[in-house]
Amino acid sequence: MAHASVMSGCSRRDAASPDQPRRGDESLLLFSLPYERLATFLYNNRRQLPMDLQRKLFIKKMSREQASSGAEDLQRYSSEAKDELTPLRPPSPPMRNSYSSDSIDSMVSLPTWEDFFEKRSLLRRGDDTFRVYYTEPKSAESPVFVFHHGAGSSALSFALLASSLVKGFEKDTDGKKNGCGIMAFDCRGHGETRVMEKDYKLDSLIEDAIFVIQTFREMANARSNSIFLIGHSLGGAVLTGSCYRLVNEFGVDVKGLGMLDIVEDTAVHSLQGMHTYLSNLPKSFGSLQSAIDWHLKTGLIRNKTSAEVSVPSYFKRLDSGRYVWRIDLSQTAEYWNTWFVGLSKQFVSAPTSKLLILAGTDSLDRELMIGQMQGKYQLVVFQDSGHFIQEDVPKKTALTLIDFWKRNDKKVVVIRSTWGAKK
């Protein structure tokens, strides 16, 4: 019905205008529009047009005029990754100031970082320390994947993805010889990282990321390795900004930049309701198991194994025995306006190959629509994931990153797109 109302509204207006097609002529006229005008039409009507229709319109446009680019066909992933999600679909419980399913911490054995990474270290910069988890590259031919988490999360949100990547390379014909290196770190204010200055401006987060990446490259003897920067949510904005400086100022061989479920337009609008969201979060939990259960029941994380390793890193234990959040995100509010403005344009023009992975609930903004139509980045959409893509579907994400590596690292044979590529 939403589709019909948008089109019928157009048909009542001037039929000579290409942005207002007559009923029955919508598809023909829309496909004939230049990239920017089609993107503008889709963007202006994004609230009325179903996501599937938006995607069909610009993908069909691309397939006609730029057959070598386009969204990834994910059917080939389903057989390998179909079993990775725990079927959790209960209604979200009301949020409270505290939450407890038991009064003391249960003695359940939870997975630890050692089950997913080879090593961990503290990198020092003056009085600051940054916690990093990593698996060293086997050789100079091994690509290194650098992961940056989003606000309120931690490096351990990438734990399952890290192990899935290592296993994926071991099974891959091109990847098994040299494997891959992996590094994820806690950004300031999160996890086990300790930074004296309470400054959360995007530029400060970028400075931190560059320090950690450069220090890790020296420590792991990875100065000549190909680097792939992969950021989730706010981490995508941090690594997009870092990419320019790493390439242009430091000469780092950044072969790819990936963002997980972050779109500028959506992010900027979501910040308007952030204070209300944060005020409704439980302020404490009676045990780590209670915190894990809450994340699963609310659907914030849909993968039980990932929640068991990541969620404990979000909390600290008080003398009373209760667990509270390590970071109060409301204290970062004055910096929110620096995080996402201009992100889409910066991402599309980044000096490397680019990948955007979205959960099925999101839509592209105008800059991303135009960039996608022009083949400036690879788009992948997972319909069976929530916001925490790396946690909900780690195997699918790993397979996508391995494909991304093959397409863009000169050290391996580039594979063809699964559809529409020019010969």
C-alpha positions in Angstrom: 0.0 0.0 0.0 2.9 2.4 0.7 4.2 1.8 -2.7 0.9 2.5 -4.3 0.4 5.7 -2.4 3.8 7.1 -3.4 3.2 6.4 -7.1 -0.4 7.5 -7.2 0.7 10.8 -5.5 3.2 11.2 -8.4 0.6 10.5 -11.0 -1.6 13.3 -9.9 1.1 15.8 -10.7 2.8 17.0 -13.9 3.3 13.9 -16.0 6.1 15.6 -18.0 8.4 15.7 -14.9 10.8 12.7 -14.9 10.7 12.6 -11.1 7.0 12.2 -11.1 6.1 9.2 -13.3 2.6 8.2 -14.4 1.0 5.1 -13.0 2.2 2.2 -15.2 5.3 4.0 -16.4 7.1 4.3 -13.0 9.8 1.6 -13.6 10.6 2.7 -17.2 11.0 6.4 -16.2 12.9 5.7 -13.0 15.4 3.4 -14.7 16.0 6.2 -17.3 17.0 8.8 -14.7 20.6 9.8 -14.2 22.2 8.3 -11.1 21.9 11.4 -8.9 18.2 12.1 -9.8 17.2 8.5 -9.2 19.1 8.5 -5.9 17.3 11.8 -4.9 13.9 10.3 -5.7 14.6 7.2 -3.7 16.0 9.2 -0.8 13.1 11.6 -0.7 10.6 8.7 -0.6 12.6 6.3 1.6 10.0 6.4 4.3 7.2 5.3 1.9 9.1 3.0 -0.4 9.8 -0.5 0.9 13.5 -1.3 1.3 13.1 -4.2 -1.2 11.8 -1.9 -3.9 14.5 0.7 -3.3 17.1 -2.0 -3.6 15.6 -3.4 -6.8 15.4 0.0 -8.4 19.0 0.9 -8.1 20.4 -2.6 -8.6 18.5 -2.9 -11.9 19.9 0.5 -12.9 23.4 -0.7 -12.1 23.0 -3.9 -13.9 22.2 -2.0 -17.1 24.8 0.7 -16.9 27.6 -0.7 -14.7 27.3 -4.4 -14.8 30.7 -4.9 -13.1 29.4 -3.5 -9.8 26.5 -4.4 -7.4 25.2 -5.8 -4.2 26.5 -9.3 -3.3 24.4 -12.3 -4.0 24.3 -14.0 -0.6 22.6 -17.3 -1.5 25.9 -19.1 -1.7 26.7 -18.2 1.9 23.5 -19.7 3.3 24.5 -23.4 3.3 27.7 -22.7 5.2 26.3 -20.2 7.7 22.7 -21.1 8.2 23.2 -22.6 11.6 25.0 -19.8 13.4 22.1 -17.9 14.9 20.3 -19.0 18.0 16.6 -18.6 17.4 15.8 -15.8 19.9 12.7 -13.9 19.1 10.8 -13.1 22.3 9.4 -9.7 22.8 11.8 -7.2 24.4 11.2 -6.9 28.2 10.6 -3.4 29.6 13.9 -1.7 30.6 14.5 -1.0 34.3 17.0 0.6 36.5 18.3 -2.8 37.6 18.0 -6.3 36.4 18.6 -9.6 38.1 17.7 -13.2 37.5 19.9 -14.2 40.5 21.4 -12.3 43.4 24.9 -13.7 43.1 27.2 -14.5 40.1 26.5 -18.0 38.9 29.4 -20.4 38.6 28.7 -21.1 34.9 31.9 -21.4 32.9 32.0 -18.7 30.2 34.3 -18.6 27.2 37.3 -16.3 27.4 39.4 -14.3 25.0 41.9 -17.2 24.8 39.3 -19.3 23.0 39.3 -16.8 20.0 42.7 -14.9 19.9 46.3 -16.1 20.3 47.5 -13.3 22.4 46.6 -10.1 24.2 48.8 -7.1 25.2 48.7 -3.6 26.7 50.1 -0.9 24.4 51.4 2.1 26.3 51.3 5.7 25.3 52.5 7.8 28.2 50.0 7.1 31.0 47.5 5.6 28.6 47.2 1.9 28.0 45.3 0.2 25.2 44.1 -3.4 25.4 44.6 -5.3 22.2 43.7 -8.9 21.3 45.4 -10.4 18.3 46.6 -13.3 16.2 49.9 -12.6 14.5 50.3 -12.9 10.7 52.2 -16.0 9.7 54.2 -14.2 7.0 54.6 -10.9 5.1 52.0 -12.4 2.7 49.3 -12.7 5.3 46.6 -10.0 5.3 45.9 -8.3 8.6 42.4 -7.4 9.6 42.0 -4.6 12.1 38.7 -4.3 14.0 37.2 -1.3 15.8 34.1 -1.7 17.9 31.2 0.8 18.4 30.2 2.9 21.3 29.4 0.9 24.5 30.9 -2.3 23.1 34.4 -3.8 23.2 37.1 -5.6 21.2 35.6 -8.9 22.3 32.5 -8.3 20.2 34.7 -9.5 17.4 35.8 -12.7 19.1 33.6 -15.1 17.1 34.4 -13.3 13.9 38.1 -13.5 14.6 38.0 -17.3 15.0 35.7 -17.7 12.0 38.1 -15.8 9.9 41.1 -17.9 10.9 39.1 -21.1 10.2 37.9 -19.7 6.9 41.4 -19.0 5.8 42.5 -22.5 6.8 39.8 -23.9 4.5 40.3 -21.5 1.6 42.5 -22.6 -1.3 44.2 -19.2 -1.6 44.3 -18.4 2.1 45.4 -21.6 3.8 49.1 -21.1 3.0 49.7 -17.8 4.8 46.5 -17.5 6.8 45.6 -14.0 8.2 46.5 -11.7 11.1 43.9 -10.2 13.3 43.9 -7.3 15.8 41.0 -5.9 17.8 41.3 -3.3 20.5 39.3 -1.6 23.2 38.9 2.1 22.4 39.2 4.7 25.1 36.7 4.4 27.9 35.8 0.8 26.9 36.9 -2.6 28.0 40.4 -2.7 29.6 41.7 0.4 27.9 42.6 3.3 30.2 43.1 6.8 28.8 43.5 9.7 31.2 41.8 12.3 29.1 38.0 12.0 28.9 37.8 13.3 25.4 35.6 11.4 22.9 35.8 13.7 19.8 36.1 11.7 16.6 39.6 13.2 16.0 40.8 11.9 19.3 39.4 8.4 18.6 41.2 8.5 15.2 44.5 9.5 16.9 44.1 6.5 19.2 43.4 4.1 16.4 46.4 5.3 14.4 48.6 4.8 17.4 47.4 1.3 18.1 47.6 0.2 14.5 51.1 1.6 14.0 52.3 0.1 17.3 50.8 -3.2 16.5 52.4 -3.3 13.0 55.8 -2.9 14.6 55.1 -5.3 17.5 53.8 -8.1 15.1 56.4 -7.4 12.4 53.6 -6.6 10.0 55.1 -3.5 8.5 54.8 -4.8 4.9 51.5 -6.7 5.3 48.3 -5.7 3.5 45.9 -4.1 6.0 42.1 -4.3 6.0 40.2 -1.9 8.3 36.8 -3.1 9.5 34.7 -0.9 11.9 31.4 -1.5 13.4 29.0 1.4 13.9 31.1 4.3 15.5 34.2 2.1 14.7 33.4 2.5 11.1 33.6 6.3 11.3 36.8 6.1 13.3 38.5 3.8 10.8 37.2 5.7 7.8 38.9 8.8 9.2 42.0 6.8 10.0 42.3 5.3 6.5 43.1 8.7 4.9 45.9 9.4 7.3 47.3 5.9 7.3 47.6 5.9 3.5 48.6 9.5 2.9 50.7 10.3 5.9 52.2 7.0 6.9 52.2 5.0 3.6 50.4 2.0 5.1 49.3 -0.5 2.5 45.5 -0.3 3.3 43.9 -2.7 0.8 40.4 -2.4 2.1 38.0 -0.4 4.3 34.8 -2.0 5.7 31.9 -0.6 7.7 29.4 -2.8 9.5 25.9 -1.5 9.8 26.5 2.2 9.9 24.7 4.7 7.6 25.3 8.4 8.3 21.6 9.5 7.9 20.3 6.8 10.2 23.1 7.3 12.8 22.6 11.1 13.0 18.8 10.7 13.4 19.2 7.9 16.0 21.3 10.2 18.2 18.2 12.4 18.8 16.7 9.6 20.9 19.9 8.5 22.5 19.3 10.2 25.9 15.9 8.5 26.2 17.4 5.1 25.3 20.3 5.5 27.7 18.0 6.6 30.6 15.9 3.4 30.2 18.9 1.0 30.3 19.2 -1.1 33.4 21.8 0.7 35.7 23.1 -2.5 37.2 22.8 -6.3 37.1 23.0 -8.9 39.9 25.4 -11.1 37.9 27.2 -11.4 34.6 24.7 -14.1 33.7 21.9 -11.7 34.2 23.6 -9.1 32.0 24.1 -11.8 29.3 20.5 -12.9 29.5 19.2 -9.3 29.2 21.2 -8.7 26.0 19.8 -11.9 24.5 16.2 -11.4 25.6 16.1 -7.8 24.3 17.6 -9.0 21.0 20.6 -6.6 21.2 22.7 -9.7 20.6 21.2 -12.8 19.0 24.1 -15.2 19.3 24.4 -16.7 22.7 28.1 -17.8 22.4 29.1 -14.3 21.3 27.1 -12.7 24.1 28.9 -14.9 26.7 32.3 -13.7 25.6 31.5 -10.0 24.8 29.0 -8.9 27.4 31.2 -9.5 30.5 33.7 -7.0 29.1 31.0 -4.3 29.2 30.8 -4.3 33.0 32.8 -3.8 36.1 32.0 -5.3 39.6 31.3 -3.1 42.5 32.1 -3.9 46.1 28.4 -4.6 46.6 28.7 -7.4 44.2 26.5 -5.8 41.5 27.7 -5.1 38.0 27.6 -1.7 36.3 28.5 -0.5 32.9 32.1 0.4 32.3 31.2 3.5 30.4 28.4 5.9 30.9 27.6 6.9 27.3 25.6 9.9 28.4 28.9 11.4 29.4 30.0 11.4 25.8 26.9 13.4 24.6 28.8 16.6 23.9 30.9 14.7 21.3 28.1 13.0 19.4 27.8 15.7 16.8 31.4 15.0 15.7 31.0 11.2 15.1 28.9 10.8 12.0 28.4 14.0 10.0 30.0 13.7 6.6 30.7 10.0 7.1 29.0 8.7 3.9 30.8 11.1 1.6 34.1 10.4 3.3 33.6 6.6 3.1 32.7 6.7 -0.6 35.8 8.7 -1.5 38.2 6.8 0.8 41.5 6.0 -1.0 41.1 2.2 -1.0 38.6 -0.5 -1.9 35.4 -0.3 0.2 32.8 -2.7 1.7 29.6 -1.9 3.5 27.7 -4.6 5.3 24.2 -3.7 6.5 21.6 -5.5 8.6 18.3 -5.8 6.7 16.5 -3.1 8.7 18.7 -0.2 7.4 18.5 1.9 4.2 21.1 3.9 2.3 21.3 7.7 2.4 21.7 9.8 -0.7 25.6 9.8 -0.8 25.7 6.0 -0.4 23.0 5.4 -3.0 25.0 7.5 -5.6 28.2 5.8 -4.6 26.7 2.4 -4.9 25.2 3.1 -8.4 28.6 4.3 -9.5 30.3 1.1 -8.3 32.5 2.9 -5.7 32.0 0.3 -3.0 30.7 -3.2 -2.5 27.4 -3.6 -0.7 26.2 -6.7 1.2 22.9 -7.0 3.1 22.2 -9.6 5.7 18.5 -10.0 6.4 19.0 -12.3 9.4 21.1 -10.1 11.6 20.6 -7.3 14.1 22.9 -4.3 14.6 25.8 -6.3 15.9 26.5 -8.1 12.6 29.9 -9.4 13.7 28.2 -11.1 16.7 24.9 -12.3 15.2 26.3 -13.8 11.9 30.1 -14.2 12.4 30.5 -17.0 9.8 28.7 -15.0 7.1 30.7 -12.0 7.9 34.0 -13.9 7.8 33.1 -15.4 4.4 32.3 -11.9 3.1 35.6 -10.5 4.4 37.5 -13.4 2.7 35.8 -12.6 -0.6 36.6 -8.9 -0.1 40.3 -9.8 0.5 40.4 -11.9 -2.6 38.9 -9.1 -4.7 41.3 -6.5 -3.5 44.7 -7.9 -2.5 47.1 -8.1 -5.4 48.8 -11.0 -3.7 45.9 -13.3 -4.6 44.0 -14.0 -7.8 41.1 -11.7 -8.1 37.8 -13.6 -8.3 34.9 -12.5 -10.5 31.7 -11.1 -9.2 28.9 -13.7 -9.0 26.7 -11.8 -11.4 26.8 -9.1 -14.0 30.6 -8.6 -14.4 31.9 -7.4 -17.7 34.3 -9.7 -19.5 
